[in-house]
PDB file of C-alpha atoms in Angstrom:
ATOM      1  CA  MET A   1     -25.179 -99.174  78.530  1.00 35.00           C
ATOM      2  CA  LYS A   2     -24.938-102.183  80.272  1.00 36.00           C
ATOM      3  CA  LEU A   3     -25.235-100.368  83.910  1.00 33.00           C
ATOM      4  CA  PHE A   4     -28.451 -98.926  82.498  1.00 32.00           C
ATOM      5  CA  GLN A   5     -29.810-102.053  81.448  1.00 34.00           C
ATOM      6  CA  ILE A   6     -29.119-103.496  84.696  1.00 31.00           C
ATOM      7  CA  VAL A   7     -30.546-100.928  86.743  1.00 30.00           C
ATOM      8  CA  LEU A   8     -33.695-100.857  84.355  1.00 31.00           C
ATOM      9  CA  LEU A   9     -34.145-104.851  85.173  1.00 34.00           C
ATOM     10  CA  LEU A  10     -33.868-104.229  88.651  1.00 31.00           C
ATOM     11  CA  THR A  11     -36.636-101.337  88.556  1.00 34.00           C
ATOM     12  CA  PHE A  12     -39.032-103.290  86.617  1.00 36.00           C
ATOM     13  CA  SER A  13     -38.594-106.491  88.612  1.00 37.00           C
ATOM     14  CA  THR A  14     -39.227-104.742  92.036  1.00 34.00           C
ATOM     15  CA  TRP A  15     -42.996-105.279  91.931  1.00 36.00           C
ATOM     16  CA  GLN A  16     -43.011-108.919  91.064  1.00 39.00           C
ATOM     17  CA  CYS A  17     -42.946-111.440  93.495  1.00 38.00           C
ATOM     18  CA  LYS A  18     -39.721-113.559  93.722  1.00 34.00           C
ATOM     19  CA  GLY A  19     -39.339-115.893  90.947  1.00 35.00           C
ATOM     20  CA  GLN A  20     -42.777-115.011  89.474  1.00 46.00           C
ATOM     21  CA  SER A  21     -41.324-113.048  86.445  1.00 51.00           C
ATOM     22  CA  LYS A  22     -38.702-112.524  83.984  1.00 56.00           C
ATOM     23  CA  ILE A  23     -37.781-108.893  82.328  1.00 56.00           C
ATOM     24  CA  ALA A  24     -35.385-108.923  79.708  1.00 54.00           C
ATOM     25  CA  ALA A  25     -33.728-105.918  77.617  1.00 54.00           C
ATOM     26  CA  ASP A  26     -32.178-105.938  74.766  1.00 57.00           C
ATOM     27  CA  SER A  27     -31.496-103.296  72.072  1.00 61.00           C
ATOM     28  CA  ASN A  28     -35.205-103.330  70.538  1.00 75.00           C
ATOM     29  CA  PHE A  29     -37.753-104.353  73.167  1.00 76.00           C
ATOM     30  CA  ILE A  30     -37.969-104.338  76.921  1.00 81.00           C
ATOM     31  CA  SER A  31     -39.733-107.963  77.566  1.00 82.00           C
ATOM     32  CA  PHE A  32     -41.843-109.045  80.331  1.00 84.00           C
ATOM     33  CA  GLN A  33     -42.759-112.832  80.623  1.00 87.00           C
ATOM     34  CA  GLY A  34     -44.041-114.203  83.964  1.00 91.00           C
ATOM     35  CA  LYS A  35     -46.885-114.642  86.193  1.00 95.00           C
ATOM     36  CA  LEU A  36     -49.318-111.861  87.409  1.00 96.00           C
ATOM     37  CA  LYS A  37     -51.531-112.485  90.194  1.00 97.00           C
ATOM     38  CA  GLU A  38     -55.451-112.918  89.269  1.00 98.00           C
ATOM     39  CA  PHE A  39     -58.068-110.740  90.729  1.00 98.00           C
ATOM     40  CA  LYS A  40     -61.639-110.321  90.661  1.00 97.00           C
ATOM     41  CA  THR A  41     -63.856-107.150  90.851  1.00 95.00           C
ATOM     42  CA  ASP A  42     -66.719-105.776  92.523  1.00 92.00           C
ATOM     43  CA  SER A  43     -70.124-106.610  90.428  1.00 91.00           C
ATOM     44  CA  CYS A  44     -70.674-102.943  89.627  1.00 89.00           C
ATOM     45  CA  LEU A  45     -67.291-103.153  87.764  1.00 93.00           C
ATOM     46  CA  ILE A  46     -67.796-106.666  86.240  1.00 94.00           C
ATOM     47  CA  ASN A  47     -70.583-105.857  84.242  1.00 92.00           C
ATOM     48  CA  ILE A  48     -68.818-103.117  82.702  1.00 94.00           C
ATOM     49  CA  MET A  49     -65.949-104.874  81.960  1.00 95.00           C
ATOM     50  CA  ARG A  50     -68.006-107.777  80.282  1.00 94.00           C
ATOM     51  CA  ALA A  51     -69.981-104.869  78.328  1.00 93.00           C
ATOM     52  CA  ILE A  52     -66.677-103.923  76.933  1.00 94.00           C
ATOM     53  CA  VAL A  53     -65.369-107.782  75.850  1.00 94.00           C
ATOM     54  CA  ASP A  54     -69.209-108.095  74.366  1.00 92.00           C
ATOM     55  CA  ALA A  55     -68.886-105.320  72.530  1.00 89.00           C
ATOM     56  CA  ASP A  56     -66.333-106.709  70.463  1.00 89.00           C
ATOM     57  CA  VAL A  57     -67.598-110.461  70.911  1.00 86.00           C
ATOM     58  CA  THR A  58     -66.529-111.641  67.696  1.00 86.00           C
ATOM     59  CA  HIS A  59     -63.135-110.651  68.721  1.00 85.00           C
ATOM     60  CA  LEU A  60     -62.941-108.729  65.286  1.00 85.00           C
ATOM     61  CA  ASN A  61     -61.179-105.510  66.413  1.00 86.00           C
ATOM     62  CA  TYR A  62     -59.120-106.861  69.377  1.00 91.00           C
ATOM     63  CA  PRO A  63     -58.355-110.863  69.279  1.00 93.00           C
ATOM     64  CA  PRO A  64     -57.567-112.047  72.648  1.00 95.00           C
ATOM     65  CA  LYS A  65     -54.013-113.676  71.013  1.00 94.00           C
ATOM     66  CA  LEU A  66     -53.065-110.112  69.964  1.00 94.00           C
ATOM     67  CA  PHE A  67     -54.475-107.439  72.101  1.00 95.00           C
ATOM     68  CA  TYR A  68     -55.725-107.114  75.934  1.00 96.00           C
ATOM     69  CA  TYR A  69     -57.305-104.203  77.864  1.00 96.00           C
ATOM     70  CA  GLU A  70     -55.248-102.049  80.247  1.00 96.00           C
ATOM     71  CA  LEU A  71     -56.898-101.103  83.523  1.00 97.00           C
ATOM     72  CA  GLU A  72     -55.369 -98.306  85.500  1.00 97.00           C
ATOM     73  CA  PHE A  73     -56.923 -97.556  88.824  1.00 96.00           C
ATOM     74  CA  GLU A  74     -55.866 -94.628  91.023  1.00 94.00           C
ATOM     75  CA  GLY A  75     -57.581 -94.014  94.367  1.00 88.00           C
ATOM     76  CA  LYS A  76     -56.567 -90.993  96.562  1.00 79.00           C
ATOM     77  CA  GLU A  77     -58.159 -88.596  98.904  1.00 76.00           C
ATOM     78  CA  GLY A  78     -61.675 -90.125  98.408  1.00 78.00           C
ATOM     79  CA  THR A  79     -61.440 -90.065  94.485  1.00 86.00           C
ATOM     80  CA  LYS A  80     -61.213 -93.014  92.174  1.00 92.00           C
ATOM     81  CA  GLU A  81     -60.475 -93.060  88.614  1.00 95.00           C
ATOM     82  CA  ILE A  82     -60.347 -95.711  86.236  1.00 96.00           C
ATOM     83  CA  TYR A  83     -58.931 -95.806  82.713  1.00 96.00           C
ATOM     84  CA  ILE A  84     -59.287 -98.604  80.303  1.00 96.00           C
ATOM     85  CA  ASN A  85     -58.308 -99.127  76.633  1.00 93.00           C
ATOM     86  CA  PRO A  86     -56.828-101.494  74.418  1.00 93.00           C
ATOM     87  CA  SER A  87     -53.486-102.688  74.225  1.00 93.00           C
ATOM     88  CA  ARG A  88     -51.313-105.469  72.417  1.00 93.00           C
ATOM     89  CA  TRP A  89     -49.078-107.713  73.847  1.00 94.00           C
ATOM     90  CA  LEU A  90     -46.137-107.363  71.579  1.00 91.00           C
ATOM     91  CA  LYS A  91     -46.512-103.727  71.264  1.00 90.00           C
ATOM     92  CA  SER A  92     -47.660-102.636  74.991  1.00 88.00           C
ATOM     93  CA  SER A  93     -46.972 -99.134  76.009  1.00 82.00           C
ATOM     94  CA  THR A  94     -45.763-100.358  79.599  1.00 86.00           C
ATOM     95  CA  VAL A  95     -44.690-103.507  81.326  1.00 88.00           C
ATOM     96  CA  ASP A  96     -45.349-102.598  84.931  1.00 89.00           C
ATOM     97  CA  TYR A  97     -48.767-104.406  85.480  1.00 95.00           C
ATOM     98  CA  LYS A  98     -49.294-105.838  88.728  1.00 95.00           C
ATOM     99  CA  GLY A  99     -52.447-108.017  88.212  1.00 97.00           C
ATOM    100  CA  ILE A 100     -54.890-109.290  85.726  1.00 98.00           C
ATOM    101  CA  ILE A 101     -58.470-109.981  85.621  1.00 98.00           C
ATOM    102  CA  ARG A 102     -59.545-112.539  82.996  1.00 97.00           C
ATOM    103  CA  ILE A 103     -63.421-112.101  81.356  1.00 96.00           C
ATOM    104  CA  GLY A 104     -63.959-114.957  79.056  1.00 93.00           C
ATOM    105  CA  ASP A 105     -61.031-115.118  76.711  1.00 93.00           C
ATOM    106  CA  MET A 106     -59.925-111.387  76.958  1.00 96.00           C
ATOM    107  CA  SER A 107     -57.564-110.044  79.815  1.00 97.00           C
ATOM    108  CA  PHE A 108     -57.844-106.749  81.773  1.00 98.00           C
ATOM    109  CA  LEU A 109     -53.919-106.045  82.791  1.00 97.00           C
ATOM    110  CA  CYS A 110     -53.961-104.394  85.854  1.00 97.00           C
ATOM    111  CA  LYS A 111     -51.560-101.031  87.280  1.00 96.00           C
ATOM    112  CA  GLY A 112     -51.856 -98.761  90.004  1.00 95.00           C
ATOM    113  CA  ASP A 113     -53.196 -99.084  93.492  1.00 92.00           C
ATOM    114  CA  PHE A 114     -55.894-101.196  92.604  1.00 94.00           C
ATOM    115  CA  MET A 115     -54.702-103.930  95.202  1.00 93.00           C
ATOM    116  CA  ASN A 116     -55.404-101.342  98.051  1.00 89.00           C
ATOM    117  CA  ASP A 117     -59.199-101.103  97.013  1.00 91.00           C
ATOM    118  CA  PRO A 118     -61.934-103.357  98.344  1.00 91.00           C
ATOM    119  CA  LEU A 119     -63.130-103.114  94.414  1.00 92.00           C
ATOM    120  CA  PHE A 120     -60.535-105.873  93.792  1.00 95.00           C
ATOM    121  CA  ARG A 121     -59.816-108.897  95.496  1.00 96.00           C
ATOM    122  CA  GLU A 122     -57.069-111.533  94.879  1.00 96.00           C
ATOM    123  CA  THR A 123     -57.553-114.678  93.808  1.00 97.00           C
ATOM    124  CA  ASP A 124     -55.308-117.782  94.793  1.00 97.00           C
ATOM    125  CA  ARG A 125     -54.125-118.332  90.962  1.00 97.00           C
ATOM    126  CA  TYR A 126     -51.766-116.833  88.657  1.00 97.00           C
ATOM    127  CA  VAL A 127     -51.943-116.280  84.759  1.00 96.00           C
ATOM    128  CA  GLU A 128     -48.935-116.416  82.555  1.00 95.00           C
ATOM    129  CA  VAL A 129     -48.338-113.470  80.251  1.00 95.00           C
ATOM    130  CA  SER A 130     -45.604-112.026  77.866  1.00 93.00           C
ATOM    131  CA  LEU A 131     -45.526-108.734  77.099  1.00 92.00           C
ATOM    132  CA  GLN A 132     -43.151-106.607  74.626  1.00 88.00           C
ATOM    133  CA  ARG A 133     -42.452-102.941  74.639  1.00 85.00           C
ATOM    134  CA  PRO A 134     -40.576-101.541  71.870  1.00 83.00           C
ATOM    135  CA  LYS A 135     -37.919 -99.079  72.609  1.00 79.00           C
ATOM    136  CA  PRO A 136     -37.984 -96.402  71.149  1.00 78.00           C
ATOM    137  CA  TYR A 137     -42.022 -96.815  70.860  1.00 77.00           C
ATOM    138  CA  ARG A 138     -42.615 -95.711  67.269  1.00 79.00           C
ATOM    139  CA  TYR A 139     -46.522 -94.900  66.354  1.00 81.00           C
ATOM    140  CA  ASP A 140     -48.155 -97.277  63.810  1.00 87.00           C
ATOM    141  CA  SER A 141     -51.634 -97.139  61.840  1.00 87.00           C
ATOM    142  CA  VAL A 142     -53.203 -99.384  64.883  1.00 86.00           C
ATOM    143  CA  ASP A 143     -51.809 -96.591  67.640  1.00 85.00           C
ATOM    144  CA  VAL A 144     -53.559 -93.795  65.186  1.00 85.00           C
ATOM    145  CA  LYS A 145     -56.777 -96.082  65.519  1.00 82.00           C
ATOM    146  CA  ILE A 146     -56.627 -96.832  69.179  1.00 80.00           C
ATOM    147  CA  GLU A 147     -56.069 -92.877  70.091  1.00 81.00           C
ATOM    148  CA  MET A 148     -59.017 -92.013  67.697  1.00 79.00           C
ATOM    149  CA  PHE A 149     -61.213 -93.696  70.078  1.00 76.00           C
ATOM    150  CA  ALA A 150     -60.538 -90.875  72.776  1.00 70.00           C
ATOM    151  CA  ARG A 151     -62.422 -88.268  70.461  1.00 77.00           C
ATOM    152  CA  ASN A 152     -65.367 -90.846  71.343  1.00 83.00           C
ATOM    153  CA  PRO A 153     -64.922 -92.279  74.358  1.00 88.00           C
ATOM    154  CA  SER A 154     -67.269 -95.651  74.666  1.00 90.00           C
ATOM    155  CA  LEU A 155     -67.984 -94.256  78.263  1.00 90.00           C
ATOM    156  CA  MET A 156     -66.808 -91.218  80.498  1.00 92.00           C
ATOM    157  CA  GLY A 157     -67.675 -89.371  83.380  1.00 92.00           C
ATOM    158  CA  LYS A 158     -68.575 -90.287  87.473  1.00 92.00           C
ATOM    159  CA  TYR A 159     -70.097 -93.694  87.745  1.00 91.00           C
ATOM    160  CA  THR A 160     -72.086 -93.985  91.167  1.00 88.00           C
ATOM    161  CA  PHE A 161     -73.119 -97.138  91.167  1.00 85.00           C
ATOM    162  CA  CYS A 162     -70.271 -98.879  93.200  1.00 86.00           C
ATOM    163  CA  LYS A 163     -69.630 -98.552  96.944  1.00 81.00           C
ATOM    164  CA  GLY A 164     -67.119 -96.232  98.416  1.00 78.00           C
ATOM    165  CA  GLY A 165     -68.378 -93.066  96.151  1.00 82.00           C
ATOM    166  CA  PRO A 166     -68.164 -92.157  92.261  1.00 88.00           C
ATOM    167  CA  ILE A 167     -65.598 -93.372  89.977  1.00 93.00           C
ATOM    168  CA  ASP A 168     -64.034 -91.368  87.238  1.00 94.00           C
ATOM    169  CA  LEU A 169     -64.493 -93.570  84.234  1.00 94.00           C
ATOM    170  CA  TYR A 170     -62.677 -93.092  81.213  1.00 94.00           C
ATOM    171  CA  ILE A 171     -62.946 -96.096  78.644  1.00 94.00           C
ATOM    172  CA  LEU A 172     -61.756 -96.011  75.303  1.00 91.00           C
ATOM    173  CA  VAL A 173     -62.475 -99.109  73.373  1.00 90.00           C
ATOM    174  CA  GLY A 174     -63.967 -98.047  70.126  1.00 87.00           C
ATOM    175  CA  LYS A 175     -67.732 -98.829  71.039  1.00 87.00           C
ATOM    176  CA  LYS A 176     -70.425 -97.220  72.852  1.00 86.00           C
ATOM    177  CA  LEU A 177     -71.376 -99.443  75.790  1.00 88.00           C
ATOM    178  CA  GLU A 178     -75.040 -99.501  76.138  1.00 81.00           C
ATOM    179  CA  GLY A 179     -76.900 -99.659  79.579  1.00 84.00           C
ATOM    180  CA  PHE A 180     -74.517 -97.650  81.800  1.00 84.00           C
ATOM    181  CA  GLU A 181     -74.849 -93.887  82.558  1.00 77.00           C
ATOM    182  CA  THR A 182     -72.495 -91.999  84.131  1.00 82.00           C
ATOM    183  CA  ILE A 183     -72.768 -88.042  85.482  1.00 80.00           C
ATOM    184  CA  LYS A 184     -70.918 -85.545  83.570  1.00 74.00           C
TER     185      LYS A 184
END
């Protein structure tokens, strides 16, 4: 078991810059405490991200101290896909994020190959984050609520307003995002 934890620790730590993070594993959680590189994004995406934050402007559903938005980016062979959904700092589905985008008080933790796409630009800042992933992950009432969003996506389809071709968007935040159009 100890060897498994060491291998797990080394696997998760390879994606972070030296000295930037601390990953720990115990019998109940995989934890990440460290700094993520801050990124900015193109105006075509920043407006969608602001609309996501504004949809819950009072932070009634997603208080920033409890929740963040997970942004997964995939870009391959001329296609781009972005998935955005809420997650919890203390019950994260994963801890392998590579960057962060801040919109007001809310955080978008980024994973995937977004760093290789011109829609995302590094800043010179780092942001301190702390995540926990329970092992084993057990569903609770909040997980069920979040999964219900998949039945009525906030925005889904091909988004054609960014440079470099259309982006397949799957935004699942529980509220309709007004003013944005996608092609099915």
